[in-house]
Steps between C-alpha positions, in 0.01 A plus 500: 500500500689280255416260218675180603581186306517199733666200339396173661200677648293180520748330729518463877682826574396676180127472570548671838711773341223563245234527771716735707572720197130525414412598857771766484338655193741383231398381154622143453569277202603136553723301265494128577522180299273320747121486476307676774288793608592848612306753711248726331669789323827313438603429142633148441734419213546124463847469349849367565767755589761293317311543173665782305264796485287397799659756731470779242124448475457477876698819568293731282373786714671376819703708747668226704551125524479256789676190371395176669483256208762231555574132521540438871646222715851367528487257208505122508833461322720697262287399204267778623762766429387583143139558609600719796724699271236531229218609729683706760801642319384525138155612616664772708713613206199519267304699758783747560559551129130571451500739797789689343305533174183606683693742724361343815760579764367351828533132591428296810674164460411192702831349599576253780710447810646193325753735336681502837570126490548354850463842663724681748713324763791580726760317701697624802698736279217659306291454182597205280401357164290187549663183363284221354384248760675166468321168468692373803374787717140448387516126564640572846213736580709817476260713300634849570789617280839423653784751507872446453541452876257207498226685687153580371471846351261749661213619274452874452230720350557558129474858381500639149875569508578127509692371199271283282589130492237321287525122537234363266362577157199692629722721717731570206201596286369745763840663543527522121168683495635753750818549299309548175268749669796690642659527156165613354462769767843643421432494127155663502500707823267251665411426862484141626396364839611135525296333774677199648211299646546267792252212552158626392180341629129581509175465303530338155834348589560212256431151632680167461801640321868507600526847345259663748723488805497296817186664643294380204644149522421472870148631444437247224620210717277605788200544267542133406524394864873434478771625732726772355841359415787711632844435353825511698445633855236762413735778603513665157435872553239676287314830485132442412325807360130532419409551136294811578808660654692407185229666288526813714877496453456493121283812508741673738785413264307649211464825699873490574582457131279799423664724760869410477708755312796292385470212252614151588401185687458456873432166667261466794458193722129427547425303815330514837821560693424200724711185481319166527630149457347246265434272796310774684287564192411133460405467867293820498307399187431151637377643830281759326306238303513222758710286268772242566831620637788550255747223444 
């Protein structure tokens, strides 16, 4: 069994990772700047990862790190860029530098599918890079990306070999985390599993926040007796994965990092493997609670 530092262990996903790790027999320490409670037997350090020295104190006696602490969401406007960079990129750099000093060589990094941008598409000739959607197409109700031939592109399943194409500040910060972790692994003979989460839902999912994902927004609307609002035609494709499955993936990734012989970083998509549309989700949630139909 390992002694694991879980950063962001009081959060939505982090709290489930902590519980799973305890059930698996690991010793767990949580580093989080939030105020909260942890399960019996878990050590809580209330500190900010971006504070110099915080990571060094938290890493004492640890064997591995599960890094979940981050500023999440897509950002309201570009004024958010400094905070995303400070929390996600500088925080990552401080953690990795401290891990190098502490000779902790195993890391499970919470990344995101947003590093892929618009995802994978093809036209009649094969895979294509997805161009930005034009205002004219959106106003005309053409919501799927349009290829050079004027026809809608066909969506494909994105695998880990896809070329990253981050299209917002949050996505850039998550890809930067992966790149920093990859450089760290090469420098110190480390092992990194970068878990690219799809849309996570389940108990303790944040409420009434645009950063929690569409499932949380729909749930909040229905809880207030309001119909879920679906943008565009509701045909946006998503993979919704339960938070307990995500927690299990984190522990499996930790085992992988312990067993793999060669240093480096490997990315893993974490999802259910089932494609749903946003419209289907809204309708299913409304039906489940007897609420008003989506609009």
